[in-house]
Amino acid sequence: MDSRSLFSVRRLSKTFPSGRVALSCVDLEVARGEFIVIAGANGSGKTVLVKIMAGLMDASSGEVFFEGKPLSQAADALRVSAGLVFQDADAQIIGETVAEDASFGPKNLKLPQDAVKEQVLAALKAVGLEEKADFPARSLSGGEKRRLAVAGILAMGCKTVIMDEPFANMDWPGVRSVLQIAAKLKSDGKTVIMLTHELEKTLALADRLAVICGGRVVLDGTPRETLDNLKPEYGVRDPRCSYRAVEDCSWL
Ligand SMILES: Nc1ncnc2c1ncn2[C@@H]1O[C@H](COP(=O)(O)OP(=O)(O)OP(=O)(O)O)[C@@H](O)[C@H]1O
Ligand SMILES: [Mg+2]
């Protein structure tokens, strides 16, 4: 295995008890420090893939290696160094207030109290939520909850950040703040795995673009290579178009 390999996904399959096949023989390598975007239509298997990679769901067959070890032996390393920002931001809120919520991860890592405070404050600042530190976390808007989830991961100092549809419900400043964070993670040498349909918002940051269709990785390459090989049935729109007139502003 390549020494830069962070995640190595081998022949991963997932079939739910209902018989629904969510993943079918997926192979995927993610190198340390890489920024990979994974795109695919609704229901193509993106979230199931990263949930298995993050150790939150069992596979039906196949294996995931993290830092060269099978996930079953890498649970501790994974917990400390990889964070997943959920697609469903509500499902990720644990704390009463915004600051408490962002503190949950670093407290769990048993960091000293002062360090927790400092890291939480810096993380809330990074996502533009420092003024809402004492607000009830559940009272935040959808986009703010997503920023809070990002803050929680940042506060843990994770080396790998997995973001599942980070732009959903986000206004323009929100999208920009997530992108600025993602760019900073990248320049700090961290690994970013981003699942999104909204390629036009983020592809410039990506080293790689993979496409999943019907539970299979159908394309995996540089963003340019992947876009050049898109097929309509993959359900991913090539973002390399420019809007010049109101009449052009349609995804139809
Ligand atoms: N807990 C579950 N039980 C049964 N089926 C599931 C479960 N979770 C996901 N699935 C099914 O697995 C398939 C892949 O789901 P997944 O959530 O990975 O899609 P996705 O690519 O993330 O889609 P989206 O773009 O809508 O987020 C879907 O058909 C979904 O219905
Ligand atoms: Mg999903």
Short mmCIF file of C-alpha atoms and ligand atoms in Angstrom, two decimals:
data_model
loop_
_atom_site.label_atom_id
_atom_site.label_comp_id
_atom_site.label_asym_id
_atom_site.label_seq_id
_atom_site.Cartn_x
_atom_site.Cartn_y
_atom_site.Cartn_z
CA MET A 1 0.00 0.00 0.00
CA ASP A 2 1.27 3.50 -0.89
CA SER A 3 2.61 5.27 2.23
CA ARG A 4 0.52 8.34 1.34
CA SER A 5 -2.62 6.21 1.37
CA LEU A 6 -5.08 7.41 3.97
CA PHE A 7 -8.21 5.52 3.00
CA SER A 8 -8.14 2.49 0.83
CA VAL A 9 -11.60 1.19 -0.04
CA ARG A 10 -11.54 -2.30 -1.54
CA ARG A 11 -14.46 -4.00 -3.26
CA LEU A 12 -16.91 -2.43 -0.85
CA SER A 13 -20.54 -3.45 -1.11
CA LYS A 14 -23.59 -2.60 0.93
CA THR A 15 -27.00 -4.17 0.63
CA PHE A 16 -29.70 -3.13 3.11
CA PRO A 17 -32.07 -5.70 4.64
CA SER A 18 -34.76 -4.33 2.29
CA GLY A 19 -32.66 -5.74 -0.56
CA ARG A 20 -31.65 -2.27 -1.72
CA VAL A 21 -28.09 -2.35 -3.08
CA ALA A 22 -26.48 0.94 -2.09
CA LEU A 23 -22.86 0.14 -3.00
CA SER A 24 -21.51 -2.42 -5.35
CA CYS A 25 -17.83 -3.32 -5.41
CA VAL A 26 -16.47 0.18 -4.80
CA ASP A 27 -12.72 0.73 -4.97
CA LEU A 28 -11.42 4.12 -3.93
CA GLU A 29 -8.06 5.41 -2.78
CA VAL A 30 -7.71 8.65 -0.87
CA ALA A 31 -4.21 9.95 -0.31
CA ARG A 32 -3.11 12.04 2.64
CA GLY A 33 -3.52 15.74 1.92
CA GLU A 34 -5.75 15.15 -1.06
CA PHE A 35 -8.93 17.13 -1.78
CA ILE A 36 -11.40 14.80 -3.41
CA VAL A 37 -14.90 15.67 -4.51
CA ILE A 38 -17.38 12.84 -4.92
CA ALA A 39 -20.45 13.60 -7.01
CA GLY A 40 -23.41 11.50 -8.02
CA ALA A 41 -27.17 11.69 -8.33
CA ASN A 42 -29.54 11.42 -5.34
CA GLY A 43 -29.46 7.89 -3.97
CA SER A 44 -26.25 6.95 -5.81
CA GLY A 45 -24.54 5.84 -2.60
CA LYS A 46 -22.35 8.79 -1.57
CA THR A 47 -23.53 9.09 2.02
CA VAL A 48 -23.52 5.33 2.58
CA LEU A 49 -19.92 5.20 1.31
CA VAL A 50 -18.62 7.88 3.68
CA LYS A 51 -20.62 6.53 6.63
CA ILE A 52 -18.87 3.19 6.17
CA MET A 53 -15.50 4.94 5.73
CA ALA A 54 -16.09 6.88 8.96
CA GLY A 55 -16.94 3.69 10.83
CA LEU A 56 -20.58 4.67 11.36
CA MET A 57 -22.09 1.88 9.28
CA ASP A 58 -21.08 -1.70 8.54
CA ALA A 59 -20.38 -2.89 5.02
CA SER A 60 -21.94 -6.07 3.65
CA SER A 61 -18.63 -7.10 2.09
CA GLY A 62 -15.28 -5.63 1.13
CA GLU A 63 -12.92 -3.68 3.31
CA VAL A 64 -11.80 -0.19 4.23
CA PHE A 65 -8.25 0.47 5.36
CA PHE A 66 -7.40 3.64 7.27
CA GLU A 67 -3.71 4.50 7.49
CA GLY A 68 -2.96 0.97 6.33
CA LYS A 69 -5.08 -0.80 8.95
CA PRO A 70 -8.48 -2.39 8.51
CA LEU A 71 -11.17 -0.17 10.08
CA SER A 72 -11.80 -2.72 12.82
CA GLN A 73 -8.26 -2.05 14.08
CA ALA A 74 -8.24 1.66 13.31
CA ALA A 75 -11.29 2.83 15.29
CA ASP A 76 -9.29 4.97 17.73
CA ALA A 77 -7.14 6.59 15.04
CA LEU A 78 -10.22 7.27 12.99
CA ARG A 79 -12.11 8.86 15.89
CA VAL A 80 -9.26 11.25 16.62
CA SER A 81 -8.23 12.16 13.12
CA ALA A 82 -11.24 12.01 10.86
CA GLY A 83 -14.43 14.02 11.23
CA LEU A 84 -17.64 13.74 9.26
CA VAL A 85 -19.93 16.72 8.77
CA PHE A 86 -23.32 15.06 8.30
CA GLN A 87 -25.69 15.78 5.46
CA ASP A 88 -28.45 16.13 8.05
CA ALA A 89 -27.16 18.94 10.26
CA ASP A 90 -29.92 18.41 12.86
CA ALA A 91 -28.76 14.86 13.48
CA GLN A 92 -25.36 16.16 14.52
CA ILE A 93 -26.45 18.62 17.22
CA ILE A 94 -25.69 17.33 20.69
CA GLY A 95 -25.03 20.38 22.88
CA GLU A 96 -27.53 22.82 24.35
CA THR A 97 -25.71 25.95 23.25
CA VAL A 98 -23.62 26.57 20.18
CA ALA A 99 -20.38 26.63 22.18
CA GLU A 100 -21.30 23.47 24.11
CA ASP A 101 -22.06 21.70 20.90
CA ALA A 102 -18.73 22.63 19.33
CA SER A 103 -16.97 21.56 22.56
CA PHE A 104 -18.32 18.04 22.47
CA GLY A 105 -15.63 16.58 20.19
CA PRO A 106 -12.55 18.14 21.82
CA LYS A 107 -13.93 17.29 25.30
CA ASN A 108 -14.37 13.71 24.18
CA LEU A 109 -10.73 13.68 23.13
CA LYS A 110 -9.97 14.65 26.75
CA LEU A 111 -8.15 17.84 25.77
CA PRO A 112 -7.40 20.23 28.66
CA GLN A 113 -10.22 22.67 29.43
CA ASP A 114 -8.29 25.78 28.31
CA ALA A 115 -7.36 24.14 25.02
CA VAL A 116 -11.00 23.16 24.45
CA LYS A 117 -12.14 26.75 25.05
CA GLU A 118 -9.49 28.18 22.77
CA GLN A 119 -10.11 25.73 19.95
CA VAL A 120 -13.87 26.12 20.15
CA LEU A 121 -13.62 29.89 20.00
CA ALA A 122 -11.26 29.75 17.02
CA ALA A 123 -13.53 27.25 15.26
CA LEU A 124 -16.68 29.32 15.86
CA LYS A 125 -14.82 32.38 14.55
CA ALA A 126 -13.74 30.48 11.45
CA VAL A 127 -17.37 29.69 10.58
CA GLY A 128 -18.72 33.10 11.61
CA LEU A 129 -20.69 31.91 14.62
CA GLU A 130 -18.69 33.45 17.47
CA GLU A 131 -21.45 35.96 18.24
CA LYS A 132 -23.93 33.11 18.67
CA ALA A 133 -21.78 31.06 21.03
CA ASP A 134 -24.41 31.20 23.80
CA PHE A 135 -27.45 30.68 21.57
CA PRO A 136 -29.44 27.45 21.85
CA ALA A 137 -27.93 25.27 19.11
CA ARG A 138 -31.32 24.04 17.95
CA SER A 139 -32.51 27.60 17.30
CA LEU A 140 -29.95 28.12 14.53
CA SER A 141 -31.05 28.21 10.91
CA GLY A 142 -30.34 25.21 8.65
CA GLY A 143 -27.23 26.81 7.15
CA GLU A 144 -25.97 27.92 10.57
CA LYS A 145 -26.38 24.39 11.93
CA ARG A 146 -24.20 23.14 9.12
CA ARG A 147 -21.56 25.75 9.95
CA LEU A 148 -21.77 24.63 13.56
CA ALA A 149 -21.12 21.03 12.51
CA VAL A 150 -18.05 22.20 10.60
CA ALA A 151 -16.92 24.12 13.70
CA GLY A 152 -17.23 20.99 15.83
CA ILE A 153 -14.88 19.12 13.49
CA LEU A 154 -12.44 22.04 13.28
CA ALA A 155 -12.35 22.30 17.07
CA MET A 156 -11.22 18.68 17.24
CA GLY A 157 -8.27 19.49 14.98
CA CYS A 158 -9.07 16.57 12.68
CA LYS A 159 -6.56 15.84 9.93
CA THR A 160 -9.27 14.55 7.66
CA VAL A 161 -12.58 16.26 7.14
CA ILE A 162 -15.44 14.61 5.29
CA MET A 163 -18.20 17.01 4.30
CA ASP A 164 -21.47 15.55 3.11
CA GLU A 165 -23.37 18.13 1.03
CA PRO A 166 -21.89 21.09 2.94
CA PHE A 167 -23.67 23.72 0.83
CA ALA A 168 -27.22 22.50 1.31
CA ASN A 169 -29.37 25.33 2.71
CA MET A 170 -26.48 27.78 2.59
CA ASP A 171 -26.59 31.36 1.51
CA TRP A 172 -23.73 32.92 -0.44
CA PRO A 173 -21.74 34.10 2.61
CA GLY A 174 -22.27 30.64 4.14
CA VAL A 175 -20.97 28.90 1.03
CA ARG A 176 -17.98 31.24 0.98
CA SER A 177 -17.18 30.59 4.62
CA VAL A 178 -17.28 26.81 4.07
CA LEU A 179 -15.09 27.20 0.98
CA GLN A 180 -12.63 29.38 2.85
CA ILE A 181 -12.43 26.74 5.57
CA ALA A 182 -11.99 23.99 3.00
CA ALA A 183 -9.23 25.96 1.25
CA LYS A 184 -7.49 26.52 4.59
CA LEU A 185 -7.73 22.81 5.42
CA LYS A 186 -6.16 22.07 2.06
CA SER A 187 -3.34 24.58 2.46
CA ASP A 188 -2.69 23.18 5.96
CA GLY A 189 -2.12 19.79 4.30
CA LYS A 190 -5.31 18.21 5.61
CA THR A 191 -7.37 15.74 3.66
CA VAL A 192 -10.79 16.82 2.49
CA ILE A 193 -13.45 14.49 1.12
CA MET A 194 -16.42 16.50 -0.08
CA LEU A 195 -19.67 15.05 -1.36
CA THR A 196 -21.68 17.50 -3.38
CA HIS A 197 -23.85 18.01 -6.40
CA GLU A 198 -22.79 21.62 -6.53
CA LEU A 199 -19.56 21.28 -8.47
CA GLU A 200 -19.60 24.87 -9.67
CA LYS A 201 -19.08 26.02 -6.09
CA THR A 202 -16.04 24.00 -5.21
CA LEU A 203 -14.32 22.18 -8.03
CA ALA A 204 -11.45 24.68 -8.27
CA LEU A 205 -10.22 23.39 -4.91
CA ALA A 206 -10.31 19.73 -5.89
CA ASP A 207 -7.37 17.54 -6.85
CA ARG A 208 -9.70 14.78 -7.89
CA LEU A 209 -13.31 14.25 -8.88
CA ALA A 210 -14.99 10.86 -8.59
CA VAL A 211 -18.50 10.10 -9.75
CA ILE A 212 -20.73 7.44 -8.24
CA CYS A 213 -23.68 6.08 -10.17
CA GLY A 214 -25.96 3.32 -8.91
CA GLY A 215 -23.52 2.38 -6.13
CA ARG A 216 -20.48 2.11 -8.42
CA VAL A 217 -17.58 4.47 -8.96
CA VAL A 218 -17.92 5.16 -12.66
CA LEU A 219 -15.33 7.92 -13.01
CA ASP A 220 -12.29 8.84 -10.97
CA GLY A 221 -9.61 11.22 -12.15
CA THR A 222 -8.56 14.83 -12.25
CA PRO A 223 -11.59 17.13 -12.33
CA ARG A 224 -10.94 17.87 -16.01
CA GLU A 225 -10.65 14.20 -16.99
CA THR A 226 -13.79 13.29 -15.10
CA LEU A 227 -15.87 16.14 -16.54
CA ASP A 228 -14.67 15.32 -20.05
CA ASN A 229 -16.05 11.80 -19.62
CA LEU A 230 -19.42 12.56 -17.99
CA LYS A 231 -22.43 10.75 -19.39
CA PRO A 232 -26.00 12.03 -18.98
CA GLU A 233 -27.00 8.87 -17.07
CA TYR A 234 -24.54 9.74 -14.27
CA GLY A 235 -26.83 12.58 -13.23
CA VAL A 236 -24.00 15.07 -12.72
CA ARG A 237 -24.02 18.37 -14.52
CA ASP A 238 -20.82 19.73 -16.06
CA PRO A 239 -20.34 23.08 -14.33
CA ARG A 240 -18.09 24.51 -17.05
CA CYS A 241 -20.70 26.77 -18.51
CA SER A 242 -20.94 30.49 -17.99
CA TYR A 243 -24.08 32.50 -17.55
CA ARG A 244 -24.05 35.74 -19.43
CA ALA A 245 -27.69 36.67 -19.72
CA VAL A 246 -30.75 36.12 -17.59
CA GLU A 247 -32.12 33.95 -20.40
CA ASP A 248 -29.15 31.55 -19.90
CA CYS A 249 -29.78 31.14 -16.18
CA SER A 250 -31.57 27.83 -16.24
CA TRP A 251 -30.56 24.30 -15.40
CA LEU A 252 -33.29 22.94 -17.67
N1 LIG B 1 -30.55 3.07 6.40
C1 LIG B 1 -30.94 2.72 5.18
N2 LIG B 1 -31.81 1.70 4.97
C2 LIG B 1 -32.20 1.33 3.74
N3 LIG B 1 -31.76 1.94 2.61
C3 LIG B 1 -30.90 2.96 2.74
C4 LIG B 1 -30.44 3.41 4.04
N4 LIG B 1 -29.58 4.45 3.85
C5 LIG B 1 -29.52 4.63 2.52
N5 LIG B 1 -30.30 3.74 1.87
C6 LIG B 1 -30.46 3.63 0.41
O1 LIG B 1 -29.18 3.50 -0.18
C7 LIG B 1 -29.09 4.26 -1.39
C8 LIG B 1 -27.93 5.23 -1.31
O2 LIG B 1 -28.23 6.20 -0.35
P1 LIG B 1 -27.26 7.42 -0.02
O3 LIG B 1 -27.84 8.12 1.15
O4 LIG B 1 -25.88 6.94 0.07
O5 LIG B 1 -27.41 8.30 -1.34
P2 LIG B 1 -26.68 9.67 -1.68
O6 LIG B 1 -25.86 9.45 -2.92
O7 LIG B 1 -25.98 10.20 -0.49
O8 LIG B 1 -27.94 10.59 -2.10
P3 LIG B 1 -28.22 12.16 -1.82
O9 LIG B 1 -27.55 12.89 -2.94
O10 LIG B 1 -29.70 12.26 -1.92
O11 LIG B 1 -27.69 12.52 -0.48
C9 LIG B 1 -30.45 4.92 -1.54
O12 LIG B 1 -31.21 4.16 -2.43
C10 LIG B 1 -31.05 4.89 -0.17
O13 LIG B 1 -32.45 4.79 -0.23
MG MG B 2 -26.25 11.82 0.69
#
